[in-house]
Short mmCIF file of C-alpha atoms in Angstrom, two decimals:
data_model
loop_
_atom_site.label_atom_id
_atom_site.label_comp_id
_atom_site.label_asym_id
_atom_site.label_seq_id
_atom_site.Cartn_x
_atom_site.Cartn_y
_atom_site.Cartn_z
CA MET A 1 51.39 -73.03 -42.11
CA ALA A 2 50.04 -71.69 -38.29
CA LYS A 3 49.70 -67.76 -37.64
CA LEU A 4 50.00 -66.00 -34.46
CA VAL A 5 47.79 -62.90 -34.10
CA ARG A 6 46.60 -60.92 -31.24
CA ARG A 7 43.22 -59.35 -30.01
CA GLN A 8 42.90 -57.02 -27.34
CA VAL A 9 40.02 -57.97 -25.01
CA GLY A 10 38.73 -55.15 -22.57
CA PHE A 11 37.31 -56.11 -19.17
CA SER A 12 35.58 -54.06 -16.58
CA GLY A 13 34.49 -54.72 -12.96
CA THR A 14 32.66 -52.82 -10.23
CA ARG A 15 35.57 -51.25 -8.16
CA SER A 16 38.91 -50.16 -8.21
CA VAL A 17 40.45 -50.85 -4.96
CA THR A 18 43.70 -51.65 -2.87
CA GLY A 19 44.46 -53.54 -0.21
CA PRO A 20 46.75 -56.23 1.70
CA PHE A 21 47.95 -59.89 0.39
CA THR A 22 46.26 -62.65 1.90
CA TRP A 23 48.23 -65.12 3.88
CA GLY A 24 48.47 -67.39 0.87
CA GLN A 25 49.52 -64.93 -1.60
CA ARG A 26 52.15 -63.53 0.90
CA GLN A 27 53.44 -67.02 1.08
CA ILE A 28 53.57 -67.73 -2.81
CA TRP A 29 55.17 -64.26 -3.00
CA ARG A 30 58.13 -65.63 -0.88
CA ASP A 31 58.26 -68.48 -2.70
CA ILE A 32 58.49 -66.66 -5.90
CA GLN A 33 61.25 -64.23 -4.92
CA LEU A 34 63.30 -67.67 -3.77
CA MET A 35 62.69 -69.24 -6.98
CA PRO A 36 65.52 -68.84 -10.02
CA ASP A 37 62.27 -68.92 -12.51
CA ALA A 38 59.28 -67.38 -11.07
CA ALA A 39 57.39 -68.88 -14.37
CA PHE A 40 57.70 -72.18 -12.01
CA TYR A 41 54.60 -70.41 -10.29
CA ASN A 42 52.50 -70.30 -13.58
CA VAL A 43 49.35 -72.45 -13.48
CA SER A 44 47.84 -73.47 -16.93
CA GLN A 45 44.94 -75.83 -18.03
CA VAL A 46 43.66 -76.54 -21.42
CA LEU A 47 39.71 -76.53 -22.52
CA LEU A 48 38.85 -78.32 -25.89
CA THR A 49 35.82 -76.67 -27.61
CA ALA A 50 33.17 -78.22 -29.49
CA GLU A 51 32.20 -77.19 -32.80
CA GLY A 52 29.86 -74.16 -33.39
CA LEU A 53 31.43 -71.51 -31.84
CA GLN A 54 32.78 -68.35 -33.05
CA LEU A 55 36.28 -66.50 -32.01
CA ASP A 56 34.05 -63.42 -30.79
CA ASP A 57 31.99 -66.14 -28.56
CA VAL A 58 35.32 -66.93 -27.04
CA LEU A 59 36.67 -63.46 -26.50
CA ASP A 60 33.56 -62.48 -25.35
CA GLN A 61 33.43 -65.17 -22.51
CA LEU A 62 37.17 -64.29 -21.39
CA THR A 63 36.06 -60.44 -21.14
CA ALA A 64 33.15 -61.90 -18.95
CA LEU A 65 35.56 -64.16 -16.70
CA LEU A 66 37.59 -61.28 -16.09
CA GLY A 67 35.21 -59.02 -14.75
CA ARG A 68 33.53 -61.54 -12.66
CA HIS A 69 36.85 -62.53 -11.14
CA GLU A 70 39.08 -59.72 -9.66
CA SER A 71 41.90 -61.62 -9.06
CA LEU A 72 42.66 -61.98 -12.67
CA ARG A 73 42.52 -58.24 -13.03
CA THR A 74 44.92 -57.27 -9.87
CA LEU A 75 48.46 -56.03 -9.76
CA PHE A 76 50.85 -57.10 -7.00
CA GLY A 77 53.68 -55.66 -5.50
CA ALA A 78 55.40 -53.97 -2.44
CA ASP A 79 54.56 -50.05 -1.61
CA ASP A 80 56.80 -47.67 -0.70
CA ALA A 81 57.06 -48.58 2.85
CA GLY A 82 57.55 -52.42 1.80
CA ASP A 83 53.99 -53.65 2.68
CA LEU A 84 52.91 -56.02 0.08
CA ARG A 85 49.61 -54.81 -1.45
CA GLN A 86 47.39 -55.85 -4.34
CA ARG A 87 45.59 -53.41 -6.38
CA VAL A 88 42.01 -54.69 -8.31
CA LEU A 89 41.82 -52.80 -11.76
CA ALA A 90 38.29 -51.61 -12.52
CA LYS A 91 38.87 -51.61 -15.99
CA GLY A 92 41.77 -52.16 -18.87
CA GLU A 93 42.84 -54.48 -21.54
CA VAL A 94 44.36 -57.90 -22.07
CA GLU A 95 45.98 -59.24 -25.17
CA VAL A 96 44.74 -62.67 -26.13
CA GLU A 97 46.67 -64.66 -28.60
CA VAL A 98 45.17 -66.47 -31.44
CA LEU A 99 46.74 -69.28 -32.98
CA LEU A 100 45.14 -69.69 -36.62
CA ALA A 101 45.98 -73.33 -37.87
CA ASP A 102 44.94 -75.37 -41.02
CA SER A 103 44.51 -79.16 -41.11
CA ASP A 104 45.64 -79.44 -44.93
CA THR A 105 48.99 -77.63 -43.80
CA ASP A 106 49.70 -78.04 -40.24
CA HIS A 107 49.94 -81.67 -39.69
CA ASP A 108 51.02 -82.05 -36.20
CA ILE A 109 48.12 -79.99 -34.81
CA VAL A 110 48.40 -81.36 -30.97
CA GLY A 111 51.96 -80.76 -31.00
CA LEU A 112 51.59 -77.17 -32.44
CA PHE A 113 49.14 -76.46 -29.58
CA GLU A 114 51.02 -78.49 -26.90
CA GLU A 115 54.17 -76.09 -28.12
CA GLU A 116 52.28 -73.08 -27.63
CA GLU A 117 51.05 -74.10 -24.19
CA ARG A 118 54.63 -74.63 -23.01
CA ARG A 119 55.48 -71.18 -24.66
CA LEU A 120 52.49 -69.34 -22.82
CA VAL A 121 53.62 -70.91 -19.50
CA GLY A 122 57.32 -70.46 -19.53
CA VAL A 123 57.43 -66.87 -19.33
CA ALA A 124 57.28 -65.34 -15.53
CA PHE A 125 54.57 -62.45 -15.16
CA ASP A 126 55.70 -58.97 -13.93
CA ASN A 127 52.94 -58.95 -11.19
CA ALA A 128 53.52 -55.43 -10.65
CA VAL A 129 52.62 -54.00 -13.96
CA GLU A 130 51.10 -56.92 -15.67
CA VAL A 131 47.70 -58.67 -14.86
CA PRO A 132 48.16 -62.30 -13.82
CA PHE A 133 46.48 -63.92 -16.96
CA ARG A 134 47.15 -65.09 -20.32
CA ALA A 135 45.08 -67.04 -22.89
CA LEU A 136 45.63 -68.35 -26.54
CA ILE A 137 42.70 -69.40 -28.47
CA GLY A 138 43.65 -72.19 -31.10
CA VAL A 139 41.43 -71.69 -34.47
CA LEU A 140 41.46 -74.89 -36.80
CA ASP A 141 40.02 -74.47 -39.96
CA GLY A 142 38.57 -71.27 -38.94
CA MET A 143 36.93 -72.50 -35.88
CA PRO A 144 38.19 -72.31 -32.35
CA ARG A 145 38.69 -75.48 -30.66
CA VAL A 146 41.46 -75.09 -28.29
CA LEU A 147 41.63 -72.51 -25.26
CA ILE A 148 44.44 -72.47 -23.16
CA LEU A 149 44.36 -70.13 -19.68
CA CYS A 150 47.72 -69.39 -17.77
CA VAL A 151 47.30 -67.34 -14.43
CA SER A 152 49.96 -66.35 -12.11
CA HIS A 153 49.83 -68.41 -8.80
CA LEU A 154 49.32 -65.41 -7.07
CA ALA A 155 45.88 -65.17 -8.23
CA ALA A 156 44.58 -68.35 -8.53
CA ASP A 157 45.80 -72.02 -7.74
CA LEU A 158 45.45 -75.03 -9.78
CA LEU A 159 41.65 -75.85 -8.23
CA SER A 160 40.64 -72.14 -9.10
CA VAL A 161 41.93 -72.34 -12.60
CA ARG A 162 40.03 -75.52 -13.05
CA ILE A 163 36.93 -73.82 -11.79
CA LEU A 164 37.64 -70.76 -14.34
CA VAL A 165 37.85 -73.46 -17.29
CA ASP A 166 34.57 -75.02 -16.00
CA GLU A 167 32.86 -71.87 -16.18
CA LEU A 168 33.95 -71.04 -19.64
CA SER A 169 33.09 -74.81 -20.81
CA ALA A 170 29.65 -74.41 -19.34
CA ALA A 171 29.28 -70.89 -20.98
CA LEU A 172 30.40 -71.79 -24.35
CA THR A 173 28.47 -75.08 -24.18
CA ALA A 174 25.27 -72.99 -23.70
CA LEU A 175 26.28 -70.88 -26.62
CA ILE A 176 26.60 -73.73 -28.68
CA ALA A 177 23.10 -74.95 -27.75
CA GLY A 178 21.52 -71.54 -28.30
CA ARG A 179 20.96 -70.99 -24.77
CA ARG A 180 22.15 -67.82 -22.60
CA PRO A 181 25.30 -68.66 -20.44
CA PRO A 182 24.37 -69.97 -16.92
CA GLU A 183 24.67 -67.46 -14.18
CA VAL A 184 27.85 -68.02 -11.79
CA PRO A 185 27.19 -67.32 -8.05
CA THR A 186 29.33 -64.49 -6.39
CA SER A 187 32.03 -65.49 -4.06
CA ARG A 188 34.32 -63.83 -1.62
CA GLN A 189 37.16 -61.64 -3.67
CA PRO A 190 40.79 -62.36 -2.46
CA ILE A 191 41.04 -58.77 -1.35
CA ASP A 192 37.98 -59.22 0.89
CA GLN A 193 39.38 -62.30 1.82
CA ALA A 194 42.58 -60.27 3.14
CA GLU A 195 40.63 -57.83 4.85
CA TRP A 196 38.67 -60.37 6.77
CA GLU A 197 41.92 -62.08 7.80
CA ARG A 198 42.76 -58.89 9.46
CA SER A 199 39.62 -58.70 11.28
CA ALA A 200 39.65 -60.10 14.83
CA GLU A 201 37.72 -63.13 13.99
CA GLY A 202 40.38 -63.73 11.18
CA ILE A 203 43.39 -63.18 13.72
CA ARG A 204 41.45 -65.62 16.24
CA ARG A 205 41.16 -68.23 13.52
CA MET A 206 44.97 -68.02 12.44
CA ASP A 207 46.11 -68.33 15.91
CA LYS A 208 44.17 -71.26 16.70
CA ALA A 209 45.52 -72.77 13.02
CA LEU A 210 49.16 -71.69 13.99
CA HIS A 211 48.71 -73.58 17.64
CA TYR A 212 47.48 -76.67 15.70
CA TRP A 213 50.40 -76.93 13.33
CA ALA A 214 52.71 -76.12 15.92
CA GLY A 215 51.47 -79.03 18.40
CA GLN A 216 51.50 -81.53 15.13
CA LEU A 217 55.14 -80.50 14.33
CA SER A 218 56.42 -80.85 17.68
CA THR A 219 55.68 -84.62 17.34
CA VAL A 220 57.67 -84.94 14.38
CA PRO A 221 61.41 -85.82 14.88
CA PRO A 222 63.99 -83.14 14.05
CA SER A 223 66.03 -83.86 10.39
#
């Protein structure tokens, strides 16, 4: 019979920093406040892993992923003045669930993992105190075969989560082949994007975008 256990995964980054939300995060925050169930804004993806990995291989790559992407270790909320702020954690831990299944006793393996994905995604994040990242590793007959990621939409959209899965897939495939995981190019972090949006150039582009969409919407008949 399948058994669920939990492992603590530490993470560390290069900085601890606080800053404003991005424009997109502000909109998602507003939408979450209006939804009766904030779990609607959880984003999930599933990665099927090939044979040849150990559980610690997957846990190590989750540690690297959290260290590389600041949004996955960021807390979101309003400060005492009511301003929306995000705080990147330089270090900490996240709990990763591990589902141990046995093909001799667990006959509906696919259904079992699908049920676990629904459970993982069905609980809203408490973004003020909880990092916006969850993971479950499905271990079948002693070997990790499924990795489920769940991320708050405040931290990543569906396309971004697919990029995370691609990074993990490339790293794990390299490990199976006896190679080092490939280097991942650095990119602008969300908190840096938020600061850019408040710059003169960012404000100019926002005004231009608003002007464009105001013109487009003015041609649409009122409903």
